[in-house]
Amino acid sequence: YDLWGFEDLMLLTMDQPDLVRYACERFLRAAIHSVHEQALAGAEGFWIEECMTDMLSPEAYAEFNLPFLRELVAAIRAVGRKSVFYYCGNPDDRWDLLLEGGADALALEESKKGWRVDIEEAAKRVGGRCALLGNLDAMQLLAHGSEAELRAEIARQIAAGNRNGRRFIVSLGSPVTPETPVARVRLYCDLAHALGGTGG
């Protein structure tokens, strides 16, 4: 996106795939260099974020994303660190591809933009193959929901995570919005600790 912008990148995947692959290879080399530098500086884990690639076909995703994701994850593992792969978008037509990336944990957006990512379905799809991060709705529930609603959703997500072999981290599907009071974030953290400590 930084090189060509969204529209041109999407068109180039069809019109000049060799150029896109070359750019991916260059970006991968830079990312691996950064992994080594950050590991030396004390980083214990790496967040890999992928946005808007749900607009590529599964076939294009397998060509332009998956090989590079696998190599980046392998480089992170080679320096003894863990990776979290945060996939933004609708995973419905590419669950297996996302898991084939091999990251230690998978994070997903909350349901929005006309599609749904249910944590129970996600836990079933992941099936213990990696850790799963929650996707609690930061935009509406965290910011504006009642305490009872927040508690119920955290408990539901923990119960879903327990079905992933207890390989689960309570988390948000998106960043905390600017209008969310700090007290709400503290309540979320306190509830997550309390409910997680009891297994839901």
PDB file of C-alpha atoms in Angstrom:
ATOM      1  CA  TYR A   1       0.000   0.000   0.000  1.00  0.00           C
ATOM      2  CA  ASP A   2       2.833   2.382   0.814  1.00  0.00           C
ATOM      3  CA  LEU A   3       4.271   1.975  -2.672  1.00  0.00           C
ATOM      4  CA  TRP A   4       1.210   1.953  -4.877  1.00  0.00           C
ATOM      5  CA  GLY A   5      -1.906   2.670  -2.851  1.00  0.00           C
ATOM      6  CA  PHE A   6      -4.841   0.320  -2.448  1.00  0.00           C
ATOM      7  CA  GLU A   7      -6.361   0.440  -5.942  1.00  0.00           C
ATOM      8  CA  ASP A   8      -3.093   0.076  -7.825  1.00  0.00           C
ATOM      9  CA  LEU A   9      -1.939  -2.753  -5.574  1.00  0.00           C
ATOM     10  CA  MET A  10      -5.141  -4.693  -6.227  1.00  0.00           C
ATOM     11  CA  LEU A  11      -4.794  -4.161  -9.980  1.00  0.00           C
ATOM     12  CA  LEU A  12      -1.091  -5.027  -9.993  1.00  0.00           C
ATOM     13  CA  THR A  13      -1.766  -8.425  -8.426  1.00  0.00           C
ATOM     14  CA  MET A  14      -3.579  -9.237 -11.673  1.00  0.00           C
ATOM     15  CA  ASP A  15      -1.630  -7.165 -14.207  1.00  0.00           C
ATOM     16  CA  GLN A  16       1.956  -7.432 -12.906  1.00  0.00           C
ATOM     17  CA  PRO A  17       2.133 -10.299 -10.409  1.00  0.00           C
ATOM     18  CA  ASP A  18       5.910 -10.659 -10.776  1.00  0.00           C
ATOM     19  CA  LEU A  19       6.383  -7.075  -9.623  1.00  0.00           C
ATOM     20  CA  VAL A  20       4.145  -7.638  -6.601  1.00  0.00           C
ATOM     21  CA  ARG A  21       6.023 -10.818  -5.682  1.00  0.00           C
ATOM     22  CA  TYR A  22       9.324  -8.935  -5.958  1.00  0.00           C
ATOM     23  CA  ALA A  23       8.026  -6.196  -3.658  1.00  0.00           C
ATOM     24  CA  CYS A  24       6.792  -8.828  -1.191  1.00  0.00           C
ATOM     25  CA  GLU A  25      10.232 -10.447  -1.163  1.00  0.00           C
ATOM     26  CA  ARG A  26      11.919  -7.091  -0.478  1.00  0.00           C
ATOM     27  CA  PHE A  27       9.473  -6.223   2.309  1.00  0.00           C
ATOM     28  CA  LEU A  28       9.964  -9.686   3.808  1.00  0.00           C
ATOM     29  CA  ARG A  29      13.756  -9.239   3.901  1.00  0.00           C
ATOM     30  CA  ALA A  30      13.288  -5.896   5.672  1.00  0.00           C
ATOM     31  CA  ALA A  31      10.814  -7.436   8.136  1.00  0.00           C
ATOM     32  CA  ILE A  32      13.189 -10.305   8.969  1.00  0.00           C
ATOM     33  CA  HIS A  33      16.023  -7.819   9.535  1.00  0.00           C
ATOM     34  CA  SER A  34      13.722  -5.907  11.892  1.00  0.00           C
ATOM     35  CA  VAL A  35      12.868  -9.134  13.747  1.00  0.00           C
ATOM     36  CA  HIS A  36      16.545  -9.776  14.425  1.00  0.00           C
ATOM     37  CA  GLU A  37      17.149  -6.214  15.598  1.00  0.00           C
ATOM     38  CA  GLN A  38      14.122  -6.185  17.890  1.00  0.00           C
ATOM     39  CA  ALA A  39      14.919  -9.625  19.301  1.00  0.00           C
ATOM     40  CA  LEU A  40      18.404  -8.382  20.198  1.00  0.00           C
ATOM     41  CA  ALA A  41      16.804  -5.360  21.859  1.00  0.00           C
ATOM     42  CA  GLY A  42      14.691  -7.651  24.057  1.00  0.00           C
ATOM     43  CA  ALA A  43      11.388  -8.054  22.203  1.00  0.00           C
ATOM     44  CA  GLU A  44       9.694 -11.260  23.350  1.00  0.00           C
ATOM     45  CA  GLY A  45       6.995 -11.459  20.707  1.00  0.00           C
ATOM     46  CA  PHE A  46       5.914 -10.039  17.373  1.00  0.00           C
ATOM     47  CA  TRP A  47       2.553  -8.760  16.140  1.00  0.00           C
ATOM     48  CA  ILE A  48       1.985  -9.407  12.429  1.00  0.00           C
ATOM     49  CA  GLU A  49      -0.945  -7.361  11.139  1.00  0.00           C
ATOM     50  CA  GLU A  50      -2.578  -7.868   7.778  1.00  0.00           C
ATOM     51  CA  CYS A  51      -5.306  -5.515   6.586  1.00  0.00           C
ATOM     52  CA  MET A  52      -7.598  -5.511   3.541  1.00  0.00           C
ATOM     53  CA  THR A  53      -6.219  -8.731   2.057  1.00  0.00           C
ATOM     54  CA  ASP A  54      -9.631 -10.347   2.475  1.00  0.00           C
ATOM     55  CA  MET A  55     -10.383  -8.425  -0.727  1.00  0.00           C
ATOM     56  CA  LEU A  56      -7.944 -10.659  -2.584  1.00  0.00           C
ATOM     57  CA  SER A  57      -9.257 -14.001  -3.774  1.00  0.00           C
ATOM     58  CA  PRO A  58      -8.157 -17.039  -1.746  1.00  0.00           C
ATOM     59  CA  GLU A  59      -5.994 -18.020  -4.722  1.00  0.00           C
ATOM     60  CA  ALA A  60      -4.261 -14.617  -4.783  1.00  0.00           C
ATOM     61  CA  TYR A  61      -3.891 -14.740  -1.002  1.00  0.00           C
ATOM     62  CA  ALA A  62      -2.165 -18.121  -1.286  1.00  0.00           C
ATOM     63  CA  GLU A  63       0.234 -16.641  -3.849  1.00  0.00           C
ATOM     64  CA  PHE A  64       0.996 -13.172  -2.482  1.00  0.00           C
ATOM     65  CA  ASN A  65       0.555 -13.559   1.283  1.00  0.00           C
ATOM     66  CA  LEU A  66       0.904 -17.077   2.594  1.00  0.00           C
ATOM     67  CA  PRO A  67       4.497 -17.886   1.512  1.00  0.00           C
ATOM     68  CA  PHE A  68       5.794 -14.629   2.981  1.00  0.00           C
ATOM     69  CA  LEU A  69       3.812 -15.027   6.199  1.00  0.00           C
ATOM     70  CA  ARG A  70       5.218 -18.528   6.663  1.00  0.00           C
ATOM     71  CA  GLU A  71       8.777 -17.298   6.170  1.00  0.00           C
ATOM     72  CA  LEU A  72       8.320 -14.388   8.568  1.00  0.00           C
ATOM     73  CA  VAL A  73       6.837 -16.677  11.231  1.00  0.00           C
ATOM     74  CA  ALA A  74       9.737 -19.102  10.730  1.00  0.00           C
ATOM     75  CA  ALA A  75      12.229 -16.256  11.183  1.00  0.00           C
ATOM     76  CA  ILE A  76      10.518 -15.204  14.422  1.00  0.00           C
ATOM     77  CA  ARG A  77      10.590 -18.784  15.687  1.00  0.00           C
ATOM     78  CA  ALA A  78      14.258 -19.111  14.713  1.00  0.00           C
ATOM     79  CA  VAL A  79      15.198 -16.342  17.163  1.00  0.00           C
ATOM     80  CA  GLY A  80      13.185 -18.034  19.911  1.00  0.00           C
ATOM     81  CA  ARG A  81      10.243 -15.643  19.906  1.00  0.00           C
ATOM     82  CA  LYS A  82       6.462 -16.008  19.488  1.00  0.00           C
ATOM     83  CA  SER A  83       4.214 -14.503  16.814  1.00  0.00           C
ATOM     84  CA  VAL A  84       0.622 -13.281  16.826  1.00  0.00           C
ATOM     85  CA  PHE A  85      -1.020 -13.000  13.413  1.00  0.00           C
ATOM     86  CA  TYR A  86      -3.800 -10.385  13.418  1.00  0.00           C
ATOM     87  CA  TYR A  87      -5.984 -10.845  10.367  1.00  0.00           C
ATOM     88  CA  CYS A  88      -8.264  -7.893   9.662  1.00  0.00           C
ATOM     89  CA  GLY A  89     -11.244  -8.776   7.530  1.00  0.00           C
ATOM     90  CA  ASN A  90     -13.605 -11.620   6.797  1.00  0.00           C
ATOM     91  CA  PRO A  91     -11.880 -15.003   7.192  1.00  0.00           C
ATOM     92  CA  ASP A  92     -14.800 -17.102   5.906  1.00  0.00           C
ATOM     93  CA  ASP A  93     -13.248 -18.253   2.629  1.00  0.00           C
ATOM     94  CA  ARG A  94      -9.674 -18.751   3.888  1.00  0.00           C
ATOM     95  CA  TRP A  95      -9.589 -20.270   7.363  1.00  0.00           C
ATOM     96  CA  ASP A  96      -7.152 -23.010   6.346  1.00  0.00           C
ATOM     97  CA  LEU A  97      -4.871 -20.479   4.641  1.00  0.00           C
ATOM     98  CA  LEU A  98      -4.733 -18.330   7.768  1.00  0.00           C
ATOM     99  CA  LEU A  99      -3.796 -21.308   9.914  1.00  0.00           C
ATOM    100  CA  GLU A 100      -1.229 -22.547   7.398  1.00  0.00           C
ATOM    101  CA  GLY A 101       0.760 -19.395   8.123  1.00  0.00           C
ATOM    102  CA  GLY A 102       1.930 -21.169  11.266  1.00  0.00           C
ATOM    103  CA  ALA A 103       1.800 -18.264  13.727  1.00  0.00           C
ATOM    104  CA  ASP A 104       1.734 -19.119  17.416  1.00  0.00           C
ATOM    105  CA  ALA A 105      -1.532 -17.225  17.864  1.00  0.00           C
ATOM    106  CA  LEU A 106      -4.353 -15.922  15.679  1.00  0.00           C
ATOM    107  CA  ALA A 107      -6.219 -12.673  16.353  1.00  0.00           C
ATOM    108  CA  LEU A 108      -9.327 -11.576  14.467  1.00  0.00           C
ATOM    109  CA  GLU A 109     -11.473  -8.479  14.176  1.00  0.00           C
ATOM    110  CA  GLU A 110     -14.863  -8.296  15.796  1.00  0.00           C
ATOM    111  CA  SER A 111     -17.967  -8.656  13.628  1.00  0.00           C
ATOM    112  CA  LYS A 112     -18.555  -5.508  11.556  1.00  0.00           C
ATOM    113  CA  LYS A 113     -18.605  -4.218   7.963  1.00  0.00           C
ATOM    114  CA  GLY A 114     -21.408  -6.618   7.048  1.00  0.00           C
ATOM    115  CA  TRP A 115     -19.686  -9.859   8.068  1.00  0.00           C
ATOM    116  CA  ARG A 116     -19.509 -11.870  11.267  1.00  0.00           C
ATOM    117  CA  VAL A 117     -16.577 -13.463  13.097  1.00  0.00           C
ATOM    118  CA  ASP A 118     -17.992 -15.435  15.996  1.00  0.00           C
ATOM    119  CA  ILE A 119     -15.401 -16.487  18.564  1.00  0.00           C
ATOM    120  CA  GLU A 120     -17.093 -19.855  19.044  1.00  0.00           C
ATOM    121  CA  GLU A 121     -16.815 -20.602  15.330  1.00  0.00           C
ATOM    122  CA  ALA A 122     -13.228 -19.360  15.361  1.00  0.00           C
ATOM    123  CA  ALA A 123     -12.332 -21.693  18.238  1.00  0.00           C
ATOM    124  CA  LYS A 124     -13.905 -24.600  16.385  1.00  0.00           C
ATOM    125  CA  ARG A 125     -11.962 -23.769  13.201  1.00  0.00           C
ATOM    126  CA  VAL A 126      -8.657 -23.307  15.026  1.00  0.00           C
ATOM    127  CA  GLY A 127      -9.151 -26.559  16.910  1.00  0.00           C
ATOM    128  CA  GLY A 128      -6.184 -26.073  19.226  1.00  0.00           C
ATOM    129  CA  ARG A 129      -3.661 -25.705  16.402  1.00  0.00           C
ATOM    130  CA  CYS A 130      -2.552 -22.349  17.798  1.00  0.00           C
ATOM    131  CA  ALA A 131      -3.567 -19.949  20.530  1.00  0.00           C
ATOM    132  CA  LEU A 132      -6.586 -17.761  19.792  1.00  0.00           C
ATOM    133  CA  LEU A 133      -7.092 -14.166  20.865  1.00  0.00           C
ATOM    134  CA  GLY A 134     -10.571 -12.907  21.654  1.00  0.00           C
ATOM    135  CA  ASN A 135     -12.338 -10.416  19.431  1.00  0.00           C
ATOM    136  CA  LEU A 136     -14.520  -8.524  21.887  1.00  0.00           C
ATOM    137  CA  ASP A 137     -16.254  -5.555  20.284  1.00  0.00           C
ATOM    138  CA  ALA A 138     -14.205  -2.500  21.279  1.00  0.00           C
ATOM    139  CA  MET A 139     -16.231  -0.032  19.240  1.00  0.00           C
ATOM    140  CA  GLN A 140     -19.670  -0.667  20.730  1.00  0.00           C
ATOM    141  CA  LEU A 141     -19.650  -3.100  23.645  1.00  0.00           C
ATOM    142  CA  LEU A 142     -16.505  -1.907  25.410  1.00  0.00           C
ATOM    143  CA  ALA A 143     -17.263   1.760  24.836  1.00  0.00           C
ATOM    144  CA  HIS A 144     -21.028   1.779  25.406  1.00  0.00           C
ATOM    145  CA  GLY A 145     -22.301  -1.577  26.722  1.00  0.00           C
ATOM    146  CA  SER A 146     -23.522  -2.157  30.259  1.00  0.00           C
ATOM    147  CA  GLU A 147     -21.320  -3.864  32.818  1.00  0.00           C
ATOM    148  CA  ALA A 148     -23.575  -6.932  32.656  1.00  0.00           C
ATOM    149  CA  GLU A 149     -23.241  -7.094  28.857  1.00  0.00           C
ATOM    150  CA  LEU A 150     -19.481  -6.738  29.076  1.00  0.00           C
ATOM    151  CA  ARG A 151     -19.239  -9.438  31.731  1.00  0.00           C
ATOM    152  CA  ALA A 152     -21.437 -11.812  29.726  1.00  0.00           C
ATOM    153  CA  GLU A 153     -19.407 -11.389  26.530  1.00  0.00           C
ATOM    154  CA  ILE A 154     -16.076 -11.866  28.290  1.00  0.00           C
ATOM    155  CA  ALA A 155     -17.436 -15.044  29.902  1.00  0.00           C
ATOM    156  CA  ARG A 156     -18.750 -16.275  26.529  1.00  0.00           C
ATOM    157  CA  GLN A 157     -15.399 -15.642  24.871  1.00  0.00           C
ATOM    158  CA  ILE A 158     -13.495 -17.434  27.643  1.00  0.00           C
ATOM    159  CA  ALA A 159     -15.837 -20.422  27.338  1.00  0.00           C
ATOM    160  CA  ALA A 160     -15.163 -20.504  23.583  1.00  0.00           C
ATOM    161  CA  GLY A 161     -11.435 -20.250  24.231  1.00  0.00           C
ATOM    162  CA  ASN A 162     -11.628 -23.181  26.626  1.00  0.00           C
ATOM    163  CA  ARG A 163     -12.843 -25.257  23.670  1.00  0.00           C
ATOM    164  CA  ASN A 164      -9.585 -24.366  21.904  1.00  0.00           C
ATOM    165  CA  GLY A 165      -7.698 -26.488  24.394  1.00  0.00           C
ATOM    166  CA  ARG A 166      -7.620 -23.474  26.754  1.00  0.00           C
ATOM    167  CA  ARG A 167      -5.180 -21.831  24.340  1.00  0.00           C
ATOM    168  CA  PHE A 168      -6.896 -18.470  24.560  1.00  0.00           C
ATOM    169  CA  ILE A 169      -6.170 -14.848  25.488  1.00  0.00           C
ATOM    170  CA  VAL A 170      -8.975 -12.428  26.295  1.00  0.00           C
ATOM    171  CA  SER A 171      -8.587  -9.576  23.819  1.00  0.00           C
ATOM    172  CA  LEU A 172     -10.334  -6.917  21.785  1.00  0.00           C
ATOM    173  CA  GLY A 173     -11.089  -7.187  18.075  1.00  0.00           C
ATOM    174  CA  SER A 174      -9.962  -3.596  17.404  1.00  0.00           C
ATOM    175  CA  PRO A 175      -8.097  -0.852  19.277  1.00  0.00           C
ATOM    176  CA  VAL A 176      -9.848   0.986  22.098  1.00  0.00           C
ATOM    177  CA  THR A 177     -11.672   3.995  20.669  1.00  0.00           C
ATOM    178  CA  PRO A 178     -10.670   7.519  21.809  1.00  0.00           C
ATOM    179  CA  GLU A 179     -14.050   8.178  23.469  1.00  0.00           C
ATOM    180  CA  THR A 180     -13.841   5.078  25.678  1.00  0.00           C
ATOM    181  CA  PRO A 181     -13.359   6.162  29.312  1.00  0.00           C
ATOM    182  CA  VAL A 182     -10.282   4.792  31.067  1.00  0.00           C
ATOM    183  CA  ALA A 183     -12.605   3.417  33.754  1.00  0.00           C
ATOM    184  CA  ARG A 184     -14.246   1.179  31.140  1.00  0.00           C
ATOM    185  CA  VAL A 185     -10.881  -0.206  30.090  1.00  0.00           C
ATOM    186  CA  ARG A 186     -10.030  -0.885  33.745  1.00  0.00           C
ATOM    187  CA  LEU A 187     -13.383  -2.644  34.210  1.00  0.00           C
ATOM    188  CA  TYR A 188     -12.699  -4.788  31.137  1.00  0.00           C
ATOM    189  CA  CYS A 189      -9.266  -5.770  32.469  1.00  0.00           C
ATOM    190  CA  ASP A 190     -10.616  -6.522  35.948  1.00  0.00           C
ATOM    191  CA  LEU A 191     -13.455  -8.659  34.576  1.00  0.00           C
ATOM    192  CA  ALA A 192     -11.108 -10.523  32.254  1.00  0.00           C
ATOM    193  CA  HIS A 193      -8.765 -11.342  35.154  1.00  0.00           C
ATOM    194  CA  ALA A 194     -11.611 -12.344  37.473  1.00  0.00           C
ATOM    195  CA  LEU A 195     -13.480 -14.482  34.940  1.00  0.00           C
ATOM    196  CA  GLY A 196     -10.326 -15.951  33.408  1.00  0.00           C
ATOM    197  CA  GLY A 197      -9.039 -16.960  36.822  1.00  0.00           C
ATOM    198  CA  THR A 198     -12.142 -19.043  37.398  1.00  0.00           C
ATOM    199  CA  GLY A 199     -12.155 -20.618  33.934  1.00  0.00           C
ATOM    200  CA  GLY A 200     -15.235 -18.622  32.871  1.00  0.00           C
TER     201      GLY A 200
END
